mmCIF file of C-alpha atoms in Angstrom:
data_model
loop_
_atom_site.group_PDB
_atom_site.id
_atom_site.type_symbol
_atom_site.label_atom_id
_atom_site.label_comp_id
_atom_site.label_asym_id
_atom_site.label_seq_id
_atom_site.Cartn_x
_atom_site.Cartn_y
_atom_site.Cartn_z
ATOM 1 C CA MET H 1268 131.450 133.644 102.862
ATOM 2 C CA LYS H 1269 128.641 136.385 102.207
ATOM 3 C CA GLN H 1270 125.563 136.304 100.086
ATOM 4 C CA ASP H 1271 124.876 136.785 96.312
ATOM 5 C CA SER H 1272 121.128 137.010 95.633
ATOM 6 C CA GLU H 1273 121.499 135.347 91.838
ATOM 7 C CA LEU H 1274 122.982 132.122 93.508
ATOM 8 C CA ARG H 1275 121.067 129.317 93.435
ATOM 9 C CA ASN H 1276 121.921 125.581 95.046
ATOM 10 C CA ASN H 1277 120.143 122.267 95.480
ATOM 11 C CA LEU H 1278 122.754 121.141 98.163
ATOM 12 C CA LYS H 1279 119.801 119.951 100.390
ATOM 13 C CA SER H 1280 118.370 117.938 97.874
ATOM 14 C CA MET H 1281 121.480 116.280 97.228
ATOM 15 C CA ARG H 1282 121.835 115.538 100.469
ATOM 16 C CA THR H 1283 118.675 114.188 101.520
ATOM 17 C CA ARG H 1284 118.297 111.789 98.986
ATOM 18 C CA LEU H 1285 121.570 110.451 99.899
ATOM 19 C CA GLY H 1286 120.001 110.320 103.681
ATOM 20 C CA MET H 1287 122.375 112.426 104.980
ATOM 21 C CA SER H 1288 121.793 114.673 108.198
ATOM 22 C CA GLN H 1289 123.290 118.776 107.987
ATOM 23 C CA GLN H 1290 125.920 117.742 110.815
ATOM 24 C CA GLU H 1291 126.846 114.392 108.787
ATOM 25 C CA LEU H 1292 127.661 116.846 105.700
ATOM 26 C CA ALA H 1293 129.412 118.945 107.490
ATOM 27 C CA ASN H 1294 131.655 116.327 109.528
ATOM 28 C CA LEU H 1295 132.473 114.690 105.902
ATOM 29 C CA ALA H 1296 133.545 118.265 104.133
ATOM 30 C CA LYS H 1297 135.179 119.659 107.262
ATOM 31 C CA VAL H 1298 133.150 122.669 107.748
ATOM 32 C CA THR H 1299 130.364 123.384 110.455
ATOM 33 C CA ARG H 1300 126.547 122.775 110.839
ATOM 34 C CA GLN H 1301 125.865 126.160 110.838
ATOM 35 C CA THR H 1302 127.545 126.370 107.348
ATOM 36 C CA ILE H 1303 125.326 123.648 105.413
ATOM 37 C CA SER H 1304 122.465 125.379 106.882
ATOM 38 C CA GLY H 1305 123.297 128.980 105.721
ATOM 39 C CA VAL H 1306 124.377 127.687 102.247
ATOM 40 C CA GLU H 1307 121.397 125.713 101.993
ATOM 41 C CA SER H 1308 119.041 128.475 103.009
ATOM 42 C CA GLY H 1309 121.155 130.575 100.361
ATOM 43 C CA GLN H 1310 122.109 133.169 103.170
ATOM 44 C CA TYR H 1311 125.403 132.244 102.117
ATOM 45 C CA ALA H 1312 127.739 131.958 99.006
ATOM 46 C CA PRO H 1313 130.524 129.100 99.734
ATOM 47 C CA SER H 1314 134.084 129.683 98.656
ATOM 48 C CA VAL H 1315 135.616 127.637 95.800
ATOM 49 C CA ALA H 1316 137.442 125.299 98.266
ATOM 50 C CA ILE H 1317 134.000 124.558 100.512
ATOM 51 C CA ALA H 1318 132.141 124.185 97.301
ATOM 52 C CA LEU H 1319 134.801 121.683 95.756
ATOM 53 C CA ARG H 1320 134.334 119.501 99.538
ATOM 54 C CA LEU H 1321 131.029 119.414 99.379
ATOM 55 C CA ALA H 1322 130.878 118.478 95.446
ATOM 56 C CA LYS H 1323 133.524 115.486 96.307
ATOM 57 C CA VAL H 1324 131.796 114.415 99.501
ATOM 58 C CA LEU H 1325 128.213 114.040 97.337
ATOM 59 C CA GLY H 1326 129.971 112.568 94.418
ATOM 60 C CA CYS H 1327 128.881 115.232 91.884
ATOM 61 C CA GLN H 1328 130.122 118.172 89.847
ATOM 62 C CA VAL H 1329 130.459 121.739 91.565
ATOM 63 C CA ALA H 1330 128.387 122.981 88.716
ATOM 64 C CA ASP H 1331 125.618 120.049 89.923
ATOM 65 C CA LEU H 1332 125.356 121.919 93.222
ATOM 66 C CA PHE H 1333 125.389 125.656 92.416
ATOM 67 C CA TRP H 1334 124.020 127.998 90.023
ATOM 68 C CA PHE H 1335 123.283 131.554 88.593
ATOM 69 C CA GLU H 1336 119.168 132.505 88.543
ATOM 70 C CA GLU H 1337 119.603 133.959 84.696
ATOM 71 C CA ASP H 1338 121.281 130.166 83.410
ATOM 72 C CA LEU H 1339 117.831 128.094 84.451
ATOM 73 C CA LEU H 1340 115.957 126.945 81.984
ATOM 74 C CA GLU H 1341 112.581 126.830 81.765
ATOM 75 C CA ILE H 1342 109.796 124.474 80.571
ATOM 76 C CA GLU H 1343 106.149 124.235 79.997
ATOM 77 C CA ALA H 1344 104.164 121.897 82.833
ATOM 78 C CA VAL H 1345 100.590 120.914 83.068
ATOM 79 C CA LEU H 1346 99.579 121.557 86.820
ATOM 80 C CA ALA H 1347 98.269 118.321 88.793
ATOM 81 C CA LYS H 1348 96.066 120.551 91.008
ATOM 82 C CA SER H 1349 94.612 124.088 90.703
ATOM 83 C CA ILE H 1350 96.573 126.462 93.263
ATOM 84 C CA SER H 1351 95.074 130.262 94.037
ATOM 85 C CA CYS H 1352 98.552 131.448 93.985
ATOM 86 C CA SER H 1353 101.164 130.605 91.180
ATOM 87 C CA GLN H 1354 104.180 133.300 90.877
ATOM 88 C CA GLN H 1355 106.850 131.602 92.656
ATOM 89 C CA GLN H 1356 104.938 128.530 93.928
ATOM 90 C CA PRO H 1357 107.731 125.605 94.168
ATOM 91 C CA VAL H 1358 106.703 122.612 92.416
ATOM 92 C CA SER H 1359 108.151 119.039 91.865
ATOM 93 C CA LEU H 1360 108.344 117.438 88.279
ATOM 94 C CA ALA H 1361 107.692 114.709 86.492
ATOM 95 C CA ARG H 1362 107.569 113.392 82.841
ATOM 96 C CA ILE H 1363 104.630 111.219 82.396
ATOM 97 C CA GLY H 1364 103.347 110.466 78.786
ATOM 98 C CA GLY H 1365 105.503 112.809 76.740
ATOM 99 C CA GLN H 1366 104.456 115.642 78.757
ATOM 100 C CA TRP H 1367 105.855 117.935 81.854
ATOM 101 C CA ILE H 1368 103.367 117.626 85.154
ATOM 102 C CA ALA H 1369 103.664 120.037 88.234
ATOM 103 C CA TYR H 1370 103.213 119.253 91.252
ATOM 104 C CA PRO H 1371 102.487 122.128 93.501
ATOM 105 C CA LEU H 1372 104.270 121.838 97.182
ATOM 106 C CA VAL H 1373 101.359 123.420 99.029
ATOM 107 C CA GLY H 1374 100.241 122.406 102.485
ATOM 108 C CA LYS H 1375 100.426 118.849 103.688
ATOM 109 C CA ASP H 1376 101.352 118.031 99.695
ATOM 110 C CA ALA H 1377 104.959 119.981 100.479
ATOM 111 C CA PHE H 1378 105.941 117.546 102.937
ATOM 112 C CA ARG H 1379 106.739 113.920 103.835
ATOM 113 C CA LEU H 1380 108.514 113.475 107.347
ATOM 114 C CA GLU H 1381 110.292 117.553 106.043
ATOM 115 C CA MET H 1382 109.732 119.599 103.348
ATOM 116 C CA ILE H 1383 110.282 118.294 100.126
ATOM 117 C CA PRO H 1384 112.966 120.089 97.965
ATOM 118 C CA ALA H 1385 111.693 121.738 95.034
ATOM 119 C CA ASP H 1386 112.259 120.948 91.343
ATOM 120 C CA GLY H 1387 111.098 124.197 89.875
ATOM 121 C CA LYS H 1388 109.064 127.420 90.514
ATOM 122 C CA ILE H 1389 106.295 128.677 88.836
ATOM 123 C CA ASN H 1390 107.528 131.729 86.666
ATOM 124 C CA SER H 1391 104.281 132.722 84.865
ATOM 125 C CA LEU H 1392 100.307 131.244 83.852
ATOM 126 C CA SER H 1393 100.044 130.192 80.394
ATOM 127 C CA ASN H 1394 96.423 129.348 80.551
ATOM 128 C CA ALA H 1395 93.795 127.804 83.438
ATOM 129 C CA ASN H 1396 96.060 124.367 83.804
ATOM 130 C CA THR H 1397 99.627 125.343 82.240
ATOM 131 C CA VAL H 1398 102.355 127.144 83.578
ATOM 132 C CA ARG H 1399 105.788 127.988 82.551
ATOM 133 C CA VAL H 1400 108.328 126.538 85.531
ATOM 134 C CA ARG H 1401 111.738 127.944 86.199
ATOM 135 C CA LEU H 1402 113.865 124.796 86.643
ATOM 136 C CA LEU H 1403 116.103 124.396 89.936
ATOM 137 C CA ASP H 1404 117.588 121.054 89.331
ATOM 138 C CA ASP H 1405 119.073 119.614 86.135
ATOM 139 C CA ILE H 1406 116.757 118.625 83.590
ATOM 140 C CA ASP H 1407 118.203 114.715 83.019
ATOM 141 C CA LYS H 1408 117.577 114.231 86.763
ATOM 142 C CA LEU H 1409 113.940 115.107 86.282
ATOM 143 C CA HIS H 1410 113.442 112.829 83.225
ATOM 144 C CA ASN H 1411 114.235 110.009 85.465
ATOM 145 C CA THR H 1412 111.656 110.365 87.607
ATOM 146 C CA VAL H 1413 108.599 107.671 88.631
ATOM 147 C CA VAL H 1414 105.461 108.962 90.233
ATOM 148 C CA ILE H 1415 103.483 106.459 92.303
ATOM 149 C CA VAL H 1416 99.708 107.554 93.854
ATOM 150 C CA GLY H 1417 98.557 105.654 96.499
ATOM 151 C CA CYS H 1418 97.509 105.836 100.376
ATOM 152 C CA ALA H 1419 99.629 102.883 102.022
ATOM 153 C CA PRO H 1420 102.827 103.877 103.752
ATOM 154 C CA VAL H 1421 104.699 101.239 102.807
ATOM 155 C CA LEU H 1422 105.168 102.818 99.246
ATOM 156 C CA SER H 1423 107.241 105.449 100.452
ATOM 157 C CA LEU H 1424 109.301 103.037 102.203
ATOM 158 C CA TRP H 1425 109.354 101.231 99.053
ATOM 159 C CA ALA H 1426 110.741 104.391 97.259
ATOM 160 C CA GLN H 1427 113.565 105.044 99.883
ATOM 161 C CA ALA H 1428 114.923 101.634 99.167
ATOM 162 C CA THR H 1429 114.851 102.001 95.520
ATOM 163 C CA GLU H 1430 116.441 105.138 95.111
ATOM 164 C CA ARG H 1431 119.223 103.700 97.754
ATOM 165 C CA TRP H 1432 120.140 100.932 95.116
ATOM 166 C CA TYR H 1433 119.646 103.124 92.340
ATOM 167 C CA PRO H 1434 121.183 106.936 93.218
ATOM 168 C CA GLN H 1435 120.209 108.030 90.216
ATOM 169 C CA LEU H 1436 116.504 107.231 90.244
ATOM 170 C CA ARG H 1437 113.689 109.676 91.615
ATOM 171 C CA VAL H 1438 110.743 108.013 92.947
ATOM 172 C CA GLN H 1439 107.990 110.346 94.203
ATOM 173 C CA HIS H 1440 105.050 109.149 95.861
ATOM 174 C CA ASN H 1441 102.147 111.482 96.166
ATOM 175 C CA PHE H 1442 99.425 110.488 98.906
ATOM 176 C CA ALA H 1443 96.115 109.963 97.377
ATOM 177 C CA ASN H 1444 93.248 107.235 98.481
ATOM 178 C CA SER H 1445 92.615 104.057 95.902
ATOM 179 C CA MET H 1446 90.122 105.978 93.936
ATOM 180 C CA ALA H 1447 91.836 109.159 93.729
ATOM 181 C CA ALA H 1448 95.053 107.579 92.981
ATOM 182 C CA LEU H 1449 93.611 105.726 89.893
ATOM 183 C CA HIS H 1450 92.130 108.648 88.585
ATOM 184 C CA SER H 1451 95.471 110.433 88.709
ATOM 185 C CA LEU H 1452 96.799 107.631 86.473
ATOM 186 C CA CYS H 1453 93.603 108.296 84.026
ATOM 187 C CA LYS H 1454 94.870 112.317 83.902
ATOM 188 C CA GLY H 1455 98.194 111.351 83.093
ATOM 189 C CA GLU H 1456 99.557 112.430 86.617
ATOM 190 C CA ALA H 1457 101.416 109.454 87.396
ATOM 191 C CA HIS H 1458 103.081 106.186 86.246
ATOM 192 C CA ILE H 1459 101.290 104.327 89.080
ATOM 193 C CA ALA H 1460 98.073 104.334 91.020
ATOM 194 C CA GLY H 1461 98.257 102.037 94.147
ATOM 195 C CA MET H 1462 95.056 100.518 95.275
ATOM 196 C CA HIS H 1463 92.894 98.072 97.188
ATOM 197 C CA LEU H 1464 89.416 98.423 96.551
ATOM 198 C CA TYR H 1465 87.266 95.068 96.892
ATOM 199 C CA ASP H 1466 84.083 94.528 94.818
ATOM 200 C CA PRO H 1467 81.563 92.390 96.860
ATOM 201 C CA GLU H 1468 79.299 91.555 93.899
ATOM 202 C CA THR H 1469 82.256 90.142 91.734
ATOM 203 C CA GLY H 1470 84.588 88.953 94.823
ATOM 204 C CA GLU H 1471 87.329 90.491 93.405
ATOM 205 C CA HIS H 1472 89.760 93.172 94.264
ATOM 206 C CA ASN H 1473 90.556 96.282 92.319
ATOM 207 C CA THR H 1474 89.979 94.508 88.888
ATOM 208 C CA PRO H 1475 86.110 95.629 88.336
ATOM 209 C CA PHE H 1476 87.557 99.253 89.346
ATOM 210 C CA VAL H 1477 90.171 99.667 86.857
ATOM 211 C CA ARG H 1478 88.370 98.225 84.232
ATOM 212 C CA GLU H 1479 84.950 100.641 84.389
ATOM 213 C CA LEU H 1480 87.230 103.814 85.039
ATOM 214 C CA LEU H 1481 89.950 103.262 82.457
ATOM 215 C CA ALA H 1482 87.890 101.859 79.454
ATOM 216 C CA GLU H 1483 89.996 101.282 76.246
ATOM 217 C CA ARG H 1484 93.435 101.644 77.880
ATOM 218 C CA ALA H 1485 95.844 98.626 78.386
ATOM 219 C CA ALA H 1486 97.097 98.358 82.008
ATOM 220 C CA VAL H 1487 98.453 95.635 84.332
ATOM 221 C CA LEU H 1488 97.819 95.024 87.852
ATOM 222 C CA ILE H 1489 100.948 93.883 90.047
ATOM 223 C CA THR H 1490 100.803 93.045 93.460
ATOM 224 C CA LEU H 1491 102.230 94.775 96.661
ATOM 225 C CA GLY H 1492 101.417 92.389 98.835
ATOM 226 C CA VAL H 1493 98.385 91.281 100.586
ATOM 227 C CA TRP H 1494 97.172 92.885 103.801
ATOM 228 C CA GLU H 1495 94.832 92.514 106.596
ATOM 229 C CA GLU H 1496 92.206 95.346 107.488
ATOM 230 C CA GLY H 1497 90.040 95.458 110.203
ATOM 231 C CA ILE H 1498 88.812 97.487 113.209
ATOM 232 C CA LEU H 1499 91.586 99.488 115.274
ATOM 233 C CA VAL H 1500 90.804 99.669 118.835
ATOM 234 C CA GLU H 1501 92.625 100.664 121.967
ATOM 235 C CA SER H 1502 95.417 98.601 123.196
ATOM 236 C CA GLY H 1503 94.021 95.548 125.007
ATOM 237 C CA ASN H 1504 90.693 96.197 123.344
ATOM 238 C CA PRO H 1505 88.690 97.133 126.877
ATOM 239 C CA MET H 1506 85.293 97.371 124.776
ATOM 240 C CA GLY H 1507 85.670 94.146 123.462
ATOM 241 C CA ILE H 1508 84.819 95.114 120.107
ATOM 242 C CA LYS H 1509 84.850 92.117 117.546
ATOM 243 C CA THR H 1510 82.148 93.157 114.545
ATOM 244 C CA VAL H 1511 80.729 96.123 113.194
ATOM 245 C CA THR H 1512 77.778 95.389 115.367
ATOM 246 C CA ASP H 1513 79.622 95.999 118.457
ATOM 247 C CA LEU H 1514 80.728 99.402 117.705
ATOM 248 C CA VAL H 1515 77.311 100.200 117.022
ATOM 249 C CA GLU H 1516 76.006 98.582 120.603
ATOM 250 C CA ALA H 1517 79.123 100.110 122.501
ATOM 251 C CA LYS H 1518 78.178 103.410 121.133
ATOM 252 C CA ALA H 1519 81.860 103.711 120.157
ATOM 253 C CA MET H 1520 82.874 107.008 118.603
ATOM 254 C CA ILE H 1521 85.281 106.100 115.603
ATOM 255 C CA VAL H 1522 86.760 108.266 112.677
ATOM 256 C CA ASN H 1523 86.316 107.051 109.278
ATOM 257 C CA ARG H 1524 88.146 107.547 105.997
ATOM 258 C CA GLU H 1525 86.715 109.722 102.898
ATOM 259 C CA LEU H 1526 84.963 108.857 99.814
ATOM 260 C CA GLY H 1527 86.946 106.586 97.455
ATOM 261 C CA ALA H 1528 89.097 104.979 100.511
ATOM 262 C CA GLY H 1529 89.220 101.503 100.493
ATOM 263 C CA THR H 1530 88.576 100.924 104.191
ATOM 264 C CA ARG H 1531 85.599 103.274 104.147
ATOM 265 C CA LEU H 1532 84.506 100.937 101.087
ATOM 266 C CA LEU H 1533 85.241 97.902 103.468
ATOM 267 C CA LEU H 1534 83.334 99.616 106.367
ATOM 268 C CA GLU H 1535 80.182 100.233 104.825
ATOM 269 C CA HIS H 1536 79.983 96.696 102.765
ATOM 270 C CA LYS H 1537 80.178 95.242 106.481
ATOM 271 C CA LEU H 1538 77.326 97.363 107.947
ATOM 272 C CA GLN H 1539 75.408 96.047 104.881
ATOM 273 C CA GLU H 1540 76.257 93.030 105.938
ATOM 274 C CA GLU H 1541 74.753 93.412 109.271
ATOM 275 C CA LYS H 1542 71.840 95.255 108.153
ATOM 276 C CA LEU H 1543 72.954 98.130 109.693
ATOM 277 C CA PRO H 1544 72.307 101.713 108.612
ATOM 278 C CA PHE H 1545 75.633 103.688 108.106
ATOM 279 C CA HIS H 1546 74.861 106.471 110.400
ATOM 280 C CA ALA H 1547 74.170 104.084 113.368
ATOM 281 C CA VAL H 1548 77.776 104.093 113.922
ATOM 282 C CA LYS H 1549 78.651 107.400 116.050
ATOM 283 C CA GLY H 1550 81.534 109.198 113.725
ATOM 284 C CA PHE H 1551 80.250 107.636 110.461
ATOM 285 C CA ASP H 1552 80.969 111.271 109.302
ATOM 286 C CA HIS H 1553 84.192 112.180 111.283
ATOM 287 C CA ILE H 1554 86.560 112.280 108.245
ATOM 288 C CA VAL H 1555 90.631 111.656 108.229
ATOM 289 C CA LYS H 1556 92.294 111.440 105.279
ATOM 290 C CA SER H 1557 95.052 108.649 105.884
ATOM 291 C CA HIS H 1558 95.917 105.211 107.632
ATOM 292 C CA GLN H 1559 98.145 107.025 109.944
ATOM 293 C CA GLU H 1560 95.229 109.976 111.363
ATOM 294 C CA VAL H 1561 92.863 106.701 112.326
ATOM 295 C CA ALA H 1562 95.475 105.449 114.297
ATOM 296 C CA GLU H 1563 96.412 108.959 115.664
ATOM 297 C CA ALA H 1564 92.897 109.305 116.718
ATOM 298 C CA VAL H 1565 92.255 106.538 118.338
ATOM 299 C CA VAL H 1566 96.057 106.921 120.184
ATOM 300 C CA SER H 1567 94.839 110.384 120.888
ATOM 301 C CA GLY H 1568 91.276 109.504 122.719
ATOM 302 C CA ILE H 1569 89.665 111.437 120.046
ATOM 303 C CA ALA H 1570 87.742 107.973 118.818
ATOM 304 C CA LYS H 1571 87.709 104.599 120.060
ATOM 305 C CA ALA H 1572 88.148 102.877 117.135
ATOM 306 C CA GLY H 1573 88.578 103.152 113.192
ATOM 307 C CA ILE H 1574 89.556 100.846 110.054
ATOM 308 C CA SER H 1575 93.048 100.511 108.885
ATOM 309 C CA THR H 1576 95.230 97.941 108.647
ATOM 310 C CA ALA H 1577 97.174 95.532 110.937
ATOM 311 C CA SER H 1578 100.546 97.008 110.282
ATOM 312 C CA ILE H 1579 99.113 100.407 110.899
ATOM 313 C CA ALA H 1580 97.737 98.609 114.492
ATOM 314 C CA ALA H 1581 101.075 97.298 114.973
ATOM 315 C CA SER H 1582 103.137 100.508 114.642
ATOM 316 C CA PHE H 1583 101.134 102.389 117.142
ATOM 317 C CA GLY H 1584 100.921 99.907 119.651
ATOM 318 C CA LEU H 1585 96.809 99.438 118.976
ATOM 319 C CA GLY H 1586 94.657 96.461 119.259
ATOM 320 C CA PHE H 1587 93.640 95.048 115.935
ATOM 321 C CA VAL H 1588 90.335 93.095 115.192
ATOM 322 C CA PRO H 1589 90.627 91.782 111.510
ATOM 323 C CA LEU H 1590 87.939 91.970 108.992
ATOM 324 C CA HIS H 1591 88.833 91.499 105.691
ATOM 325 C CA SER H 1592 92.599 90.047 103.445
ATOM 326 C CA SER H 1593 92.996 92.636 101.012
ATOM 327 C CA ARG H 1594 94.868 92.613 97.841
ATOM 328 C CA TYR H 1595 97.163 95.833 97.470
ATOM 329 C CA ASP H 1596 97.793 96.075 93.712
ATOM 330 C CA LEU H 1597 99.706 98.534 91.413
ATOM 331 C CA VAL H 1598 98.166 99.822 88.559
ATOM 332 C CA ILE H 1599 100.565 100.759 85.398
ATOM 333 C CA LEU H 1600 99.458 101.602 82.209
ATOM 334 C CA LYS H 1601 100.964 99.238 79.623
ATOM 335 C CA GLU H 1602 102.352 102.547 77.387
ATOM 336 C CA TYR H 1603 104.404 103.096 80.733
ATOM 337 C CA LEU H 1604 106.148 99.551 81.258
ATOM 338 C CA GLU H 1605 109.085 99.769 79.036
ATOM 339 C CA GLU H 1606 109.894 103.022 80.001
ATOM 340 C CA ALA H 1607 113.851 102.945 82.173
ATOM 341 C CA PRO H 1608 112.503 104.367 85.525
ATOM 342 C CA VAL H 1609 109.672 102.002 85.712
ATOM 343 C CA LYS H 1610 111.424 99.011 84.919
ATOM 344 C CA GLN H 1611 113.934 99.817 87.469
ATOM 345 C CA LEU H 1612 111.431 100.209 90.402
ATOM 346 C CA LEU H 1613 109.350 97.532 89.338
ATOM 347 C CA GLY H 1614 112.456 95.052 88.856
ATOM 348 C CA THR H 1615 112.912 95.877 92.822
ATOM 349 C CA LEU H 1616 109.995 93.807 93.756
ATOM 350 C CA GLY H 1617 111.901 90.839 93.458
ATOM 351 C CA ASN H 1618 114.581 91.789 96.074
ATOM 352 C CA ARG H 1619 114.226 90.337 99.327
ATOM 353 C CA LEU H 1620 115.042 93.326 101.155
ATOM 354 C CA ILE H 1621 111.774 94.308 99.847
ATOM 355 C CA HIS H 1622 109.420 91.170 100.911
ATOM 356 C CA SER H 1623 111.594 91.693 104.522
ATOM 357 C CA GLN H 1624 110.449 95.328 104.956
ATOM 358 C CA LEU H 1625 107.026 94.243 103.959
ATOM 359 C CA GLU H 1626 107.283 91.156 106.464
ATOM 360 C CA VAL H 1627 108.642 92.963 109.703
ATOM 361 C CA LEU H 1628 105.845 95.669 109.203
ATOM 362 C CA GLY H 1629 103.547 92.950 110.209
ATOM 363 C CA GLY H 1630 100.349 91.769 108.720
ATOM 364 C CA TYR H 1631 101.402 91.485 104.960
ATOM 365 C CA ASP H 1632 101.402 88.440 102.916
ATOM 366 C CA THR H 1633 104.362 88.737 100.474
ATOM 367 C CA SER H 1634 103.917 85.408 99.277
ATOM 368 C CA LYS H 1635 102.150 86.895 95.761
ATOM 369 C CA THR H 1636 104.613 90.380 95.562
ATOM 370 C CA GLY H 1637 105.564 90.971 92.079
ATOM 371 C CA ASP H 1638 102.955 88.714 90.759
ATOM 372 C CA VAL H 1639 101.120 89.907 87.743
ATOM 373 C CA VAL H 1640 97.564 89.432 88.491
ATOM 374 C CA ALA H 1641 95.417 90.705 85.647
ATOM 375 C CA THR H 1642 95.993 92.414 82.226
ATOM 376 C CA ILE H 1643 93.347 95.150 81.368
#
């Protein structure tokens, strides 16, 4: 094999969507792992025999795996996030509300557990927020993409399980806190927003925030699950923390979430209930941006406590002090409900496997999973 500078491939994308390692694919195709690595990186062009073997193992045509640069289509897409460098920037793509949306794969947005394969690369800038994207994958596959925005780690689990049942369906999970997810939905950057915001004035979850932000747009709220939110503490709770007042009295260092996060609102609400100023809590302005980062801060000793969920505490072997049962809802604009990819994804909420996966995490009540709890 030798390098061909014009040959492109999406071997890594096909392999990772099927949950295969490089070694597993190599074994099935009867080649070395180094061969798979070389082909994926573009360092080597495979022989006809190897290309046929790879296509057979992956259940596709050779043309689905390999193509020449000059044969790539270009589309116009709206950037979901402004970036400083546009030329040749890799992006993932989805069709939402009649237009293509490009999500720059930059920094943490380029990773889940490993780097995310790109769907295309920016070829030119049309104006401040519109770009020309040269595709790296079949446009028909990109049409079959559902975009979910939210902070719950279980969204990724749900996405992966669904893709196993529907191999042609792509579920893209973009990370954002509850309020940011709702804004993404409003701006046409997502099909579904996941959120867990509690309004103490009405005693309602999520619905007041959706009504206020969506204004005249029609939407439905479907429950993914009810989870326990509370204080993550060191294993065994050596400081004896039971309330947010205890955090203040013990001068325990915490980490907090950013504005718009449901757990930050919960902490603020509990402090107001106990008539404590926000900054009475040491570390109130020490911000981290995910449930996992809260747990990691406590595990590493950077903080003694933080607000997150029972399932996160269990995953990291931490102590947990429950404060509130919060409903995690999926917000979907009605105009998207009849789209085939969205229907396929939402249809899996009744599957027992999804319920089992939520239950095994701990701290989730699945009795209302899949229920439509509000229509806006």
